Coordinates of C-alpha atoms in Angstrom, one line a residue:
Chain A
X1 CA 141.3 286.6 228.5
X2 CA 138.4 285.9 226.4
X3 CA 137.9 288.1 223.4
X4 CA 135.4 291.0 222.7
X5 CA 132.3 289.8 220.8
X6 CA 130.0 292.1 218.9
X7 CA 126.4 290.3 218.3
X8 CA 123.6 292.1 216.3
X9 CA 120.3 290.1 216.0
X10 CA 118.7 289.7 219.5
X11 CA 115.7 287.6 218.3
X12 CA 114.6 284.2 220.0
X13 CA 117.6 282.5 219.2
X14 CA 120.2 285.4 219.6
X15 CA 118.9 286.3 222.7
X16 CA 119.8 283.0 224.8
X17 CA 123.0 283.0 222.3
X18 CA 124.3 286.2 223.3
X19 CA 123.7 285.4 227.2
X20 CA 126.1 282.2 226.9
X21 CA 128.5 284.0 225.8
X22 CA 128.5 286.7 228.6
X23 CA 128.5 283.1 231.2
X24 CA 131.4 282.3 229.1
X25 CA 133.3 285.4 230.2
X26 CA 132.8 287.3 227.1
X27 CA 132.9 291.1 227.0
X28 CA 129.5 291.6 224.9
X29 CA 128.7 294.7 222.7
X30 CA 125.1 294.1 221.4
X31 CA 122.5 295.9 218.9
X32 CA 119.0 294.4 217.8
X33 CA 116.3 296.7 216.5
X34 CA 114.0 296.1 219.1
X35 CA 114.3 297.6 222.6
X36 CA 113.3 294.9 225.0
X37 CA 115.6 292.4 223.9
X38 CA 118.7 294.7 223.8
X39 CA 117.7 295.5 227.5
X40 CA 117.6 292.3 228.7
X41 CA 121.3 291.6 227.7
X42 CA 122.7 294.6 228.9
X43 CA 120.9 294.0 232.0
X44 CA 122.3 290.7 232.1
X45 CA 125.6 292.5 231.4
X46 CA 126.2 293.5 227.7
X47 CA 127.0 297.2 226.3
X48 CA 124.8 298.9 223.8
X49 CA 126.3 299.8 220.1
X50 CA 123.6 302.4 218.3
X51 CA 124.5 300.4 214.8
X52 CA 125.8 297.8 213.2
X53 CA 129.0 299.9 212.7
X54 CA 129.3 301.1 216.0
X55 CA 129.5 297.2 217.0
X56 CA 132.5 296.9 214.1
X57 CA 134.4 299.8 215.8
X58 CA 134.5 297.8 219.4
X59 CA 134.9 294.5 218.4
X60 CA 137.1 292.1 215.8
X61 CA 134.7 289.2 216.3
X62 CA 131.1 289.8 215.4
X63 CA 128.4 287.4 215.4
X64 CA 125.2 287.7 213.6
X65 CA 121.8 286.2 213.8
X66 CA 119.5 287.4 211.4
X67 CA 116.1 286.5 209.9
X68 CA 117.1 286.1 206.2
X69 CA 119.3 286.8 204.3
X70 CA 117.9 290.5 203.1
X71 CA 118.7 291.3 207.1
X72 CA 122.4 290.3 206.9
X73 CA 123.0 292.0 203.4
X74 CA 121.5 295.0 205.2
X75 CA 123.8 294.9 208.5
X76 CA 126.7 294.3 206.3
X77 CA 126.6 296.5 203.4
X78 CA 123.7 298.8 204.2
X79 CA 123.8 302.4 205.9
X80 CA 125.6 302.1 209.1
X81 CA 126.6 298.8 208.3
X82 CA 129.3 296.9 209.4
X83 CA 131.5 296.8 206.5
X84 CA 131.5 300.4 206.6
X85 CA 134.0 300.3 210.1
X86 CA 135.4 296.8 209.7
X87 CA 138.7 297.0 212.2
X88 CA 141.8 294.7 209.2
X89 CA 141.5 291.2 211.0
X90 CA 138.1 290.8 212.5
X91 CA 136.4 287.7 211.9
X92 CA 132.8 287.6 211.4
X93 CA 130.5 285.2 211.7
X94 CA 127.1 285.0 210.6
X95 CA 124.9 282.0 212.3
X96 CA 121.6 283.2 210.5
X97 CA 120.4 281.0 208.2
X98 CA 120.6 282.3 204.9
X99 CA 121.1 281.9 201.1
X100 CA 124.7 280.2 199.9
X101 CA 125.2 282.5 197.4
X102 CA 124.6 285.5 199.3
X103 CA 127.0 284.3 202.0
X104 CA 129.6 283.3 199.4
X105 CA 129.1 287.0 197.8
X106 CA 129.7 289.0 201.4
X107 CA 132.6 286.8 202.2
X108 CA 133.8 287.6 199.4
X109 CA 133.4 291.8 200.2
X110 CA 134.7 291.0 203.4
X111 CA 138.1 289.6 202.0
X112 CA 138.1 292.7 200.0
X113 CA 138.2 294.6 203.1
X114 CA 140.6 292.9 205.1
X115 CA 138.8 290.5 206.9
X116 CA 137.6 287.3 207.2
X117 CA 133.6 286.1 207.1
X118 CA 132.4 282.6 208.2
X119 CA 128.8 281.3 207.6
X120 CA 127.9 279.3 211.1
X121 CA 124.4 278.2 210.9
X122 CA 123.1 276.8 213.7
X123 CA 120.6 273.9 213.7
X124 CA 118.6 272.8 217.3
X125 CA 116.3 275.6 217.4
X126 CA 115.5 277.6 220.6
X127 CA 115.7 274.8 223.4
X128 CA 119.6 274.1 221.8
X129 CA 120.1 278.2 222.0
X130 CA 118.8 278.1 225.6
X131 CA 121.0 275.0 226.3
X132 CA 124.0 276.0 224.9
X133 CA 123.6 272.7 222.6
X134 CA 123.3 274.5 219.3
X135 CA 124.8 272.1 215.9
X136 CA 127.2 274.6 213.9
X137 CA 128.3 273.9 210.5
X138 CA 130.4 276.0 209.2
X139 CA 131.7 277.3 206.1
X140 CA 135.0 279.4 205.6
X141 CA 138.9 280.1 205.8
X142 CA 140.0 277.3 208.5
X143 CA 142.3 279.2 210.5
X144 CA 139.7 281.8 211.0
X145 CA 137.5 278.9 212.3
X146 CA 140.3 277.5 214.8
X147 CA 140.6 281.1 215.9
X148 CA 136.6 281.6 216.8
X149 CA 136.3 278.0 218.2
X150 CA 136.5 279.0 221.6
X151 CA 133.7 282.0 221.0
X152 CA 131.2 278.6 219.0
X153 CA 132.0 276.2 222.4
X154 CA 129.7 278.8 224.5
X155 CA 127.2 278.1 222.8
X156 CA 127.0 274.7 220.7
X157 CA 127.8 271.1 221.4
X158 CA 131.5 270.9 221.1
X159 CA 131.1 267.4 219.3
X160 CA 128.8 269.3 217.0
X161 CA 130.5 272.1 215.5
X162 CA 132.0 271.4 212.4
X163 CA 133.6 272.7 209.8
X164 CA 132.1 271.5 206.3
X165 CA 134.2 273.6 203.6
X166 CA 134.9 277.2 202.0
X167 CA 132.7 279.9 202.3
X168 CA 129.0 279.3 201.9
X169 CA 129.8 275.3 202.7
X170 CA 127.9 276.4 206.0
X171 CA 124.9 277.5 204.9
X172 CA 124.9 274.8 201.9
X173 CA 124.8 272.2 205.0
X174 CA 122.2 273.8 206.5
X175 CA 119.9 273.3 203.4
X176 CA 121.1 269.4 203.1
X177 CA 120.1 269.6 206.5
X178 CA 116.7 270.9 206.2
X179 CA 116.1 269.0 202.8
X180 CA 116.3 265.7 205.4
X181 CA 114.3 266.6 207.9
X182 CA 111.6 268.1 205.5
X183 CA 111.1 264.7 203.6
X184 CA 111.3 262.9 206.4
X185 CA 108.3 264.9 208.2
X186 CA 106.4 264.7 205.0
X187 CA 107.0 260.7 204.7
X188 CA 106.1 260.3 208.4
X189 CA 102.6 262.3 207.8
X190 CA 101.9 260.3 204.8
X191 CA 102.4 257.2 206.5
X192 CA 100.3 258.3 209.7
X193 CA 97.8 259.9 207.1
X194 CA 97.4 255.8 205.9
X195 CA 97.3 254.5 208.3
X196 CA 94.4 256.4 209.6
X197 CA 92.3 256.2 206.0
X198 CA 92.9 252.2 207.4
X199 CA 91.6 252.2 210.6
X200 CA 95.3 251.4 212.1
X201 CA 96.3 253.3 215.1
X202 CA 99.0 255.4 213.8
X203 CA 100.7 255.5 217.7
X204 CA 101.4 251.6 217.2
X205 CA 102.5 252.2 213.9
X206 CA 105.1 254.5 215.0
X207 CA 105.8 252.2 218.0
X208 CA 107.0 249.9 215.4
X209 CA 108.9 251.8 213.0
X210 CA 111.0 253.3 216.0
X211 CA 112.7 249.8 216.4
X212 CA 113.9 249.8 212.8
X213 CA 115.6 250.9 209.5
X214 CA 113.1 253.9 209.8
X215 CA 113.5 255.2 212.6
X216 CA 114.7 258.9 212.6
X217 CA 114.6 261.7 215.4
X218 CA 111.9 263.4 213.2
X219 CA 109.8 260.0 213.8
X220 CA 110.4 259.8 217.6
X221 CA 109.8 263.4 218.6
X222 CA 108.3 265.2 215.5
X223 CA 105.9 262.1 215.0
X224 CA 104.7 262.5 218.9
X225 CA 103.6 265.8 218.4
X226 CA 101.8 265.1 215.3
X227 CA 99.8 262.2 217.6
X228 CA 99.2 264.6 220.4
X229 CA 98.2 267.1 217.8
X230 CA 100.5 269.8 219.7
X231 CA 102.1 272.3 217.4
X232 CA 103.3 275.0 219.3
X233 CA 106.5 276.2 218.5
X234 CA 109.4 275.1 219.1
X235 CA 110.6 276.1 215.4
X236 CA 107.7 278.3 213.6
X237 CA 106.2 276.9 210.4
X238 CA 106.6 280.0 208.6
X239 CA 110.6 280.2 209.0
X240 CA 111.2 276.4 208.1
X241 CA 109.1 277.7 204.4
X242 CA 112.0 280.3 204.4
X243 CA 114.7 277.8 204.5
X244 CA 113.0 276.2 201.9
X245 CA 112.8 278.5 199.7
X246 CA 116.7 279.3 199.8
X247 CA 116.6 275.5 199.2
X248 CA 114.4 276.1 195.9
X249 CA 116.5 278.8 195.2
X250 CA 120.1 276.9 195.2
X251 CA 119.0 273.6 193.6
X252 CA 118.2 276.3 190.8
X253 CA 121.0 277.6 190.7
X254 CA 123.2 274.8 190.8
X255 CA 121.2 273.1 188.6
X256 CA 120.7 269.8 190.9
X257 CA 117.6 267.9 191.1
X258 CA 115.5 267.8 194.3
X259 CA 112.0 266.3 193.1
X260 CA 111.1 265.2 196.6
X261 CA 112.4 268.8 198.4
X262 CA 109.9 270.5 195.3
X263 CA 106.9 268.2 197.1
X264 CA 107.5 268.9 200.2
X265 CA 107.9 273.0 199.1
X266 CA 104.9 272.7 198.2
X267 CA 103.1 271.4 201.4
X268 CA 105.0 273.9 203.3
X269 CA 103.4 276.7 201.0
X270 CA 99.9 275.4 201.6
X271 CA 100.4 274.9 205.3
X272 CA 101.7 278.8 205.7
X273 CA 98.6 279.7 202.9
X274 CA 96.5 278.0 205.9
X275 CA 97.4 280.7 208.1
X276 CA 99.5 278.3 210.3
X277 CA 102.7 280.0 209.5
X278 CA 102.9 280.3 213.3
X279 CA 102.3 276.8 214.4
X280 CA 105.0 274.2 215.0
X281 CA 106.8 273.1 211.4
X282 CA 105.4 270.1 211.9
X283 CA 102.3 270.9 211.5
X284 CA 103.1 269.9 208.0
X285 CA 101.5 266.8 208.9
X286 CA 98.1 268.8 208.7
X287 CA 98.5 269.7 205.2
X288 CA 98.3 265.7 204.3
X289 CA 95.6 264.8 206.7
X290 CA 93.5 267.5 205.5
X291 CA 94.0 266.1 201.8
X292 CA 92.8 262.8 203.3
X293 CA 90.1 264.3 204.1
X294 CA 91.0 263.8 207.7
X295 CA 90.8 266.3 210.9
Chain B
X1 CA 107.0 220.7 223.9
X2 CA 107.5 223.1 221.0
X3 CA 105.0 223.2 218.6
X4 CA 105.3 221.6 215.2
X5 CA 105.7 224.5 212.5
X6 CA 104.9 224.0 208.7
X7 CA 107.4 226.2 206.7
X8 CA 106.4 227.2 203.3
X9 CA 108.9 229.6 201.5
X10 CA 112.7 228.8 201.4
X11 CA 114.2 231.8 199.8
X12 CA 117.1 234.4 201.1
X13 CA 114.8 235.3 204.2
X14 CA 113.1 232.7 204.5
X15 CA 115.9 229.8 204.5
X16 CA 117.3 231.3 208.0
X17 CA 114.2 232.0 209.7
X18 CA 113.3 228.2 208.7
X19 CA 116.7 227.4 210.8
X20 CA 116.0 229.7 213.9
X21 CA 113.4 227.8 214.2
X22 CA 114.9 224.3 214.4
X23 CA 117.3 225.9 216.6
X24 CA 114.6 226.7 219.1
X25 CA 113.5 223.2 219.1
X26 CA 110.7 223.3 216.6
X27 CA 109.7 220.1 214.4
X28 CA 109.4 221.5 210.9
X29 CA 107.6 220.7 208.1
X30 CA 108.9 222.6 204.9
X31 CA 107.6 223.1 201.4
X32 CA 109.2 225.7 198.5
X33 CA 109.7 225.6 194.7
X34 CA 113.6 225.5 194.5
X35 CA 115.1 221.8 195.5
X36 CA 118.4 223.7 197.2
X37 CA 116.6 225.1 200.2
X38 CA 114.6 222.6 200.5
X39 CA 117.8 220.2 200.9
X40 CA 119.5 223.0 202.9
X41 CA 117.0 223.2 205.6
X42 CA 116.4 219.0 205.7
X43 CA 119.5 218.4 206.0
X44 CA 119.1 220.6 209.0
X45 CA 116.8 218.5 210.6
X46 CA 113.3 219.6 208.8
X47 CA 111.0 217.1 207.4
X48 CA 109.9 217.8 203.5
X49 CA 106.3 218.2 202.4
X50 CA 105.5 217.7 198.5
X51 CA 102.9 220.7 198.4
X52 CA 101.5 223.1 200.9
X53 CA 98.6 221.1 201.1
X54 CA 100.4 218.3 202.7
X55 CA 101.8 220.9 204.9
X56 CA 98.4 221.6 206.6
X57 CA 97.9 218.0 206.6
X58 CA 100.9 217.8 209.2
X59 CA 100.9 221.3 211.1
X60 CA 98.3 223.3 213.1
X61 CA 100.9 226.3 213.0
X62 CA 102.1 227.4 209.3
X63 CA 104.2 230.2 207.9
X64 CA 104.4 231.5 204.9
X65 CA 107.7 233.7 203.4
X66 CA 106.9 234.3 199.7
X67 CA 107.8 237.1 197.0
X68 CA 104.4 239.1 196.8
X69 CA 100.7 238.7 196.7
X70 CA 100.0 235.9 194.1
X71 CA 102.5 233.9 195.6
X72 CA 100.3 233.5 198.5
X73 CA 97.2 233.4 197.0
X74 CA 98.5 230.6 195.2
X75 CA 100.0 228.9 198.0
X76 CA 96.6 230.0 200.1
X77 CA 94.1 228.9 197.5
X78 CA 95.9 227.5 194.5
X79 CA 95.6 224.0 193.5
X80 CA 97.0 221.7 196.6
X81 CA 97.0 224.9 198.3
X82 CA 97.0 225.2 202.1
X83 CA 92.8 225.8 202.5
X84 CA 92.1 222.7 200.9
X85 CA 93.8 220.9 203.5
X86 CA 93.3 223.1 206.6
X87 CA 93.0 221.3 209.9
X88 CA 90.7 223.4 212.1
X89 CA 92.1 225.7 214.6
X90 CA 95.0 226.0 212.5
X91 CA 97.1 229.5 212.5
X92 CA 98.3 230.9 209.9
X93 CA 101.0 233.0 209.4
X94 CA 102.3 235.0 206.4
X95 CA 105.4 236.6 206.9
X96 CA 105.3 238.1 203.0
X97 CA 105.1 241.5 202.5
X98 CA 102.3 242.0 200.3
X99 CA 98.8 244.0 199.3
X100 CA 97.3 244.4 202.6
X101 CA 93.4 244.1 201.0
X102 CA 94.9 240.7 200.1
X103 CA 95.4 240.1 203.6
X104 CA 92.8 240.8 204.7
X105 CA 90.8 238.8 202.1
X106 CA 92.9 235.6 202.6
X107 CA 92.2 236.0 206.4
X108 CA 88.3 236.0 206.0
X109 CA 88.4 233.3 203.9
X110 CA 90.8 231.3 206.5
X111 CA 88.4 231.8 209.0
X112 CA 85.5 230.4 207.2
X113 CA 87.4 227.2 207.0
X114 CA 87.6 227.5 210.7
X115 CA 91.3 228.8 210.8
X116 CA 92.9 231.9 211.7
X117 CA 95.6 234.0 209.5
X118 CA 97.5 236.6 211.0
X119 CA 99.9 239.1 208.7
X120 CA 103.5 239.4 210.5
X121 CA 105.7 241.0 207.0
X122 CA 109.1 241.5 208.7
X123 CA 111.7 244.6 208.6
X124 CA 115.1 244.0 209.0
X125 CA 116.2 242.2 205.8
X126 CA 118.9 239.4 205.5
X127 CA 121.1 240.5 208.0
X128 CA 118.1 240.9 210.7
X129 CA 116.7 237.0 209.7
X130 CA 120.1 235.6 209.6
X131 CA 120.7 237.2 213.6
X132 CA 117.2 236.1 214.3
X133 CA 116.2 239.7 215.0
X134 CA 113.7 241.0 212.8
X135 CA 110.9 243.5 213.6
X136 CA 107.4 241.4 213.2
X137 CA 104.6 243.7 212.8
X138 CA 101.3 241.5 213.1
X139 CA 97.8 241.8 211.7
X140 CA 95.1 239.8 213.3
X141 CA 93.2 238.2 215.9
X142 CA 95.1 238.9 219.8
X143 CA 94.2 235.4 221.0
X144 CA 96.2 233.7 218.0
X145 CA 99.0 236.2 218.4
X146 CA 99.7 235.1 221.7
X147 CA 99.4 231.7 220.7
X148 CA 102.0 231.8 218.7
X149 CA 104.2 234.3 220.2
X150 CA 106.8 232.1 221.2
X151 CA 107.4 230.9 217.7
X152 CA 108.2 234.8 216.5
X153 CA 110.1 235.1 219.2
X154 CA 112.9 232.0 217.5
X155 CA 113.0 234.4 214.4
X156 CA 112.7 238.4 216.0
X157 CA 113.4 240.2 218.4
X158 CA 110.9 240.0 221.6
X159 CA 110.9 243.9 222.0
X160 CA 110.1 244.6 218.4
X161 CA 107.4 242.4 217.9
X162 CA 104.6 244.0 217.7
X163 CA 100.5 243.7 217.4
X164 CA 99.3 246.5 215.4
X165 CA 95.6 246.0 215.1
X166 CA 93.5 243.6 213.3
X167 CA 93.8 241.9 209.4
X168 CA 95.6 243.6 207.4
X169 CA 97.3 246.1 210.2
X170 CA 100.6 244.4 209.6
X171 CA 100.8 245.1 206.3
X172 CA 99.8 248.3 206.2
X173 CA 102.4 249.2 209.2
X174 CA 104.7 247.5 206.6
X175 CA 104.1 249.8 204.1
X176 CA 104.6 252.8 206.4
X177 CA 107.5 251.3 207.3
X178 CA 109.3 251.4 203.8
X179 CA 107.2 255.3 202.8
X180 CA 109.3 256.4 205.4
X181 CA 112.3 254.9 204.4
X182 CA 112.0 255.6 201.0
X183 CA 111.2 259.6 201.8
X184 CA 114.0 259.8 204.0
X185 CA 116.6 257.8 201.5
X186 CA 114.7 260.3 198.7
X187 CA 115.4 263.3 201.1
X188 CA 119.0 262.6 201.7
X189 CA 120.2 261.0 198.1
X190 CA 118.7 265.5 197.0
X191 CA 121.2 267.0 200.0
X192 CA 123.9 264.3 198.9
X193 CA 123.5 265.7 195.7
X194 CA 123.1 269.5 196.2
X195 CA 126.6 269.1 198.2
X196 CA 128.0 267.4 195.5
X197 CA 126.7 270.4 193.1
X198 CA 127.9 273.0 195.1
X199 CA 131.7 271.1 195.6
X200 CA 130.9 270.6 199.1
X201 CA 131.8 267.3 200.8
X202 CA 128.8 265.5 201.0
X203 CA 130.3 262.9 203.8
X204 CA 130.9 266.4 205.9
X205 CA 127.3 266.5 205.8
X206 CA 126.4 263.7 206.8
X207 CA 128.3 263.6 210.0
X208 CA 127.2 266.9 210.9
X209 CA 123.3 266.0 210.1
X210 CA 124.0 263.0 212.0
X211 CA 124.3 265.1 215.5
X212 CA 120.8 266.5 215.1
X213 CA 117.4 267.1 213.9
X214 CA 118.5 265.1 210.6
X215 CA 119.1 261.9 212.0
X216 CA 118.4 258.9 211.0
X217 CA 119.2 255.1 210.6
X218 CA 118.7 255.8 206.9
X219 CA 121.1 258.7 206.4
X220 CA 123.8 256.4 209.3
X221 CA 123.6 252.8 206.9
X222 CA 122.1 254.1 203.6
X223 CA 124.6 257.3 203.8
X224 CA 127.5 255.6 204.2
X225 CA 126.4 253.1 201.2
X226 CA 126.0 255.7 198.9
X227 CA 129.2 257.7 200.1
X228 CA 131.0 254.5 199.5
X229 CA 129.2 253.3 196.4
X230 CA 128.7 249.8 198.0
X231 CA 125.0 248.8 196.5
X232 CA 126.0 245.0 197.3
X233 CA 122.3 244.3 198.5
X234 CA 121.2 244.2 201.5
X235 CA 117.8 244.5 200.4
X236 CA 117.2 244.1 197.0
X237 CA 115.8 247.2 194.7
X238 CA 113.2 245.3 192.9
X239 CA 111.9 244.1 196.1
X240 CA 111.5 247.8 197.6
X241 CA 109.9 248.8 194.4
X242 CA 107.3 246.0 194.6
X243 CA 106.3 247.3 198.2
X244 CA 106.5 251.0 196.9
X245 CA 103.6 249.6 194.1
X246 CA 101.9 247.6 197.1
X247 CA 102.2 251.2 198.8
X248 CA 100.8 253.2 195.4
X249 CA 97.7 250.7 195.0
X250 CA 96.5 250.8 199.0
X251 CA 97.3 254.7 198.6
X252 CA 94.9 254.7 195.6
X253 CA 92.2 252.4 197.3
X254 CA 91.9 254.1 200.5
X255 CA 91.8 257.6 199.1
X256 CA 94.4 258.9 201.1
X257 CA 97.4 261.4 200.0
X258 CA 100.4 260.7 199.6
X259 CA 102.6 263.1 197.2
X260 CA 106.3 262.4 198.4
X261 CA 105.8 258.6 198.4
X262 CA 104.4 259.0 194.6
X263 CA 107.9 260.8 193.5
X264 CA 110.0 258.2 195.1
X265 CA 107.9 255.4 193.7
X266 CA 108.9 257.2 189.8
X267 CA 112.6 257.0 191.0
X268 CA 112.3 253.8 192.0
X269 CA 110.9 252.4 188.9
X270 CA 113.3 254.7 186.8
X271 CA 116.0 252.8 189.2
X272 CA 114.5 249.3 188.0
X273 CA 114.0 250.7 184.3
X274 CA 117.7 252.0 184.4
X275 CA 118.2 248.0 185.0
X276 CA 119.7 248.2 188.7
X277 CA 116.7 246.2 190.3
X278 CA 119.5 243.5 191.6
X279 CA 121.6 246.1 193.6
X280 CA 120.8 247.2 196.8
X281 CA 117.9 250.4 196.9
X282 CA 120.1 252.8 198.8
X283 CA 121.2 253.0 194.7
X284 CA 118.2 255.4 194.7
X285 CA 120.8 258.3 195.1
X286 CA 122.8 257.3 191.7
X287 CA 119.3 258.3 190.0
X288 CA 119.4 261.6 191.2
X289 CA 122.5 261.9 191.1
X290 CA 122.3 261.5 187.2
X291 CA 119.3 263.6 187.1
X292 CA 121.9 266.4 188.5
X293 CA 124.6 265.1 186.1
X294 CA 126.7 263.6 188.4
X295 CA 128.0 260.3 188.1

């Protein structure tokens, strides 16, 4: 029978996340600071845990999905936290999306008490929560990943979750990841931001581009909504700057060189100075028009 | 009957394009500096011309298929150049990749002499003129385009031929074309390194970034060079790096913005500077790769 999952974090992604896994057969036992959301899933079937370590005492697999990585450090090793009533053997997985070196750290405290922590972020944003067609990449002990595999398929593309390395591999994928589609937003708004300065429709232009060596997902659906001007959300502005700055962070600390990532850093930060932290992330493409001197 | 096409450029792209076009049936009249080609593409069944002036003397349709922007002006204006000897309603047809306020120029000047010049720079390198499918991105008056529609069509492919807007839009598309490309290669040569940084497999990442929001044709061809080391060109570095200056000065004139392209135009010359300008440009990644002190 399916296992017992614990899942703290009920936010926009959790939410839809935690609901697959009930579909899936999963007895749930769910906290999340806010009320309405923990409602919802125990109306849809899930039980209640008062804390973090109330979840640890019901459950040996415990998913997280947390804003940052202060949050997960908090549920973890804070008051009431998980690692305070860790069951030996229970496998936790964290699909936030948070600092390497803080997920490398808590793996390591989690060893230290007997069990086992794997970093899972997830990449798709909310429609691949809702669809159960989340990307996992994941970092940590391998037979602790073939043993959660089933627990990932209910709620990520099978084809899509993979396991990268040791602990932290996960979340240093998640970066790369992030690091790709950032520079390519920023190239695709510079190029649309010429071609306007030019007179060219950048619609054709993009027409073009689809049918060759440049042609990228962030081109095709990213680069329509920067032509229709619609940046609703989808994936806020202001939690793509996050990611960034655990991308600032790690090149730091690894010492690597990411002059492009830097650039684009900086966009982000004047995009969420803007007060559009809220918008669509790419609404980075505003940041360039505007230093056209474009609308 | 097909229309008799003057060829004027015999190098690595333009020698097949010259023979797609026999192939379709063309009668062609050929002119270029090196005697090889020139041999190549007679022996083919072309005719030779001793300079692009006698070119226009024999064909209402001429392409051109040079290096960069002098190249054409000479052939354009030079001594025994093509506008001394223009035959009126003559199109023109540079296929070069080159400054797109040169285009433009050379096409008001064509039509003064009772001519029209359209801008068609290709993307799809060797391998795309050797298949006879290249993208065409044209510039230029729509009546001539059609006109000669069916002679692109012997050297791309139909669907990804495309009018973009008047003198000069080819060009510029062109540009936006390799901006993106070189942000994205930019963008993924940092994650590649970052992985490598942090000990993590850097082709793990790139199959995972392949499933989602990261993916590109860039990070699917260029990744796997650069994973592989192979930077056999493909397209030559030197040549990307005189588009990535084409893209710096039209950047400049037009007062638009354009930060990311401006770092990967320094890598790029510290690519050429590092003397690597004859290997392929996905060898963008081994500069930041040293910059992170990897090899």
């Amino acid at each position: 029978m399916a296992d017992t999952v614990g899942f703290i974090g009920l936010g926009l992604m959790g939410r839809p996340m935690a609901k697959h896994l009930l579909a899936a057969g999963h007895r749930l036992i769910v906290h999340s600071r806010s009320r309405g959301p923990v409602d919802e899933v125990v109306a849809a079937g899930a039980r209640e845990a008062s804390s973090p370590a109330e979840v640890a005492k019901q459950a040996t697999r415990i998913i997280t999905m947390l804003p940052d990585s202060p949050d997960v450090e908090a549920v973890m090793a804070g008051p009431d936290g998980v690692f305070g009533a860790l069951q030996p053997g229970t496998i936790l997985i964290d699909m936030s999306s948070i600092d390497p070196s803080v997920a490398v750290r808590l793996a390591a405290q989690a060893a230290t008490l007997g069990a086992v922590m794997l970093d899972a972020p997830v990449s798709g944003g909310e429609i691949g929560a809702r669809s159960g067609t989340l990307s996992i990449m994941v970092g940590g002990d391998a037979d602790a990943f073939a043993a959660v595999t089933p627990i990932l398929h209910a709620m990520g593309n099978p084809e899509r979750i993979i396991r990268i390395g040791e602990a932290g591999a996960g979340q240093l994928c998640k970066l790369c990841n992030q690091m790709v589609i950032g520079g390519t937003l920023a190239a695709v708004s510079e190029a649309f931001a010429l071609a306007r300065r030019a007179g060219v429709d950048p619609a054709a232009v993009r027409e073009a581009l689809l049918g060759g060596f440049a042609a990228s997902r962030v081109l095709e659906v990213h680069g329509e909504r920067i032509l229709a001007r619609n940046y609703t959300p989808g994936f806020r502005a202001a939690l793509f700057a996050k990611d960034y700055r655990n991308v600032a962070s790690t090149v730091a600390a690894l010492d690597s060189a990411a002059p492009v990532s830097t650039v684009v850093q900086g966009l982000l930060s004047a995009l969420i100075a803007g007060g559009r932290g809220d918008e669509d992330y790419s609404a980075l493409a505003t940041v360039l028009f505007e230093l056209a001197g474009l609308e």
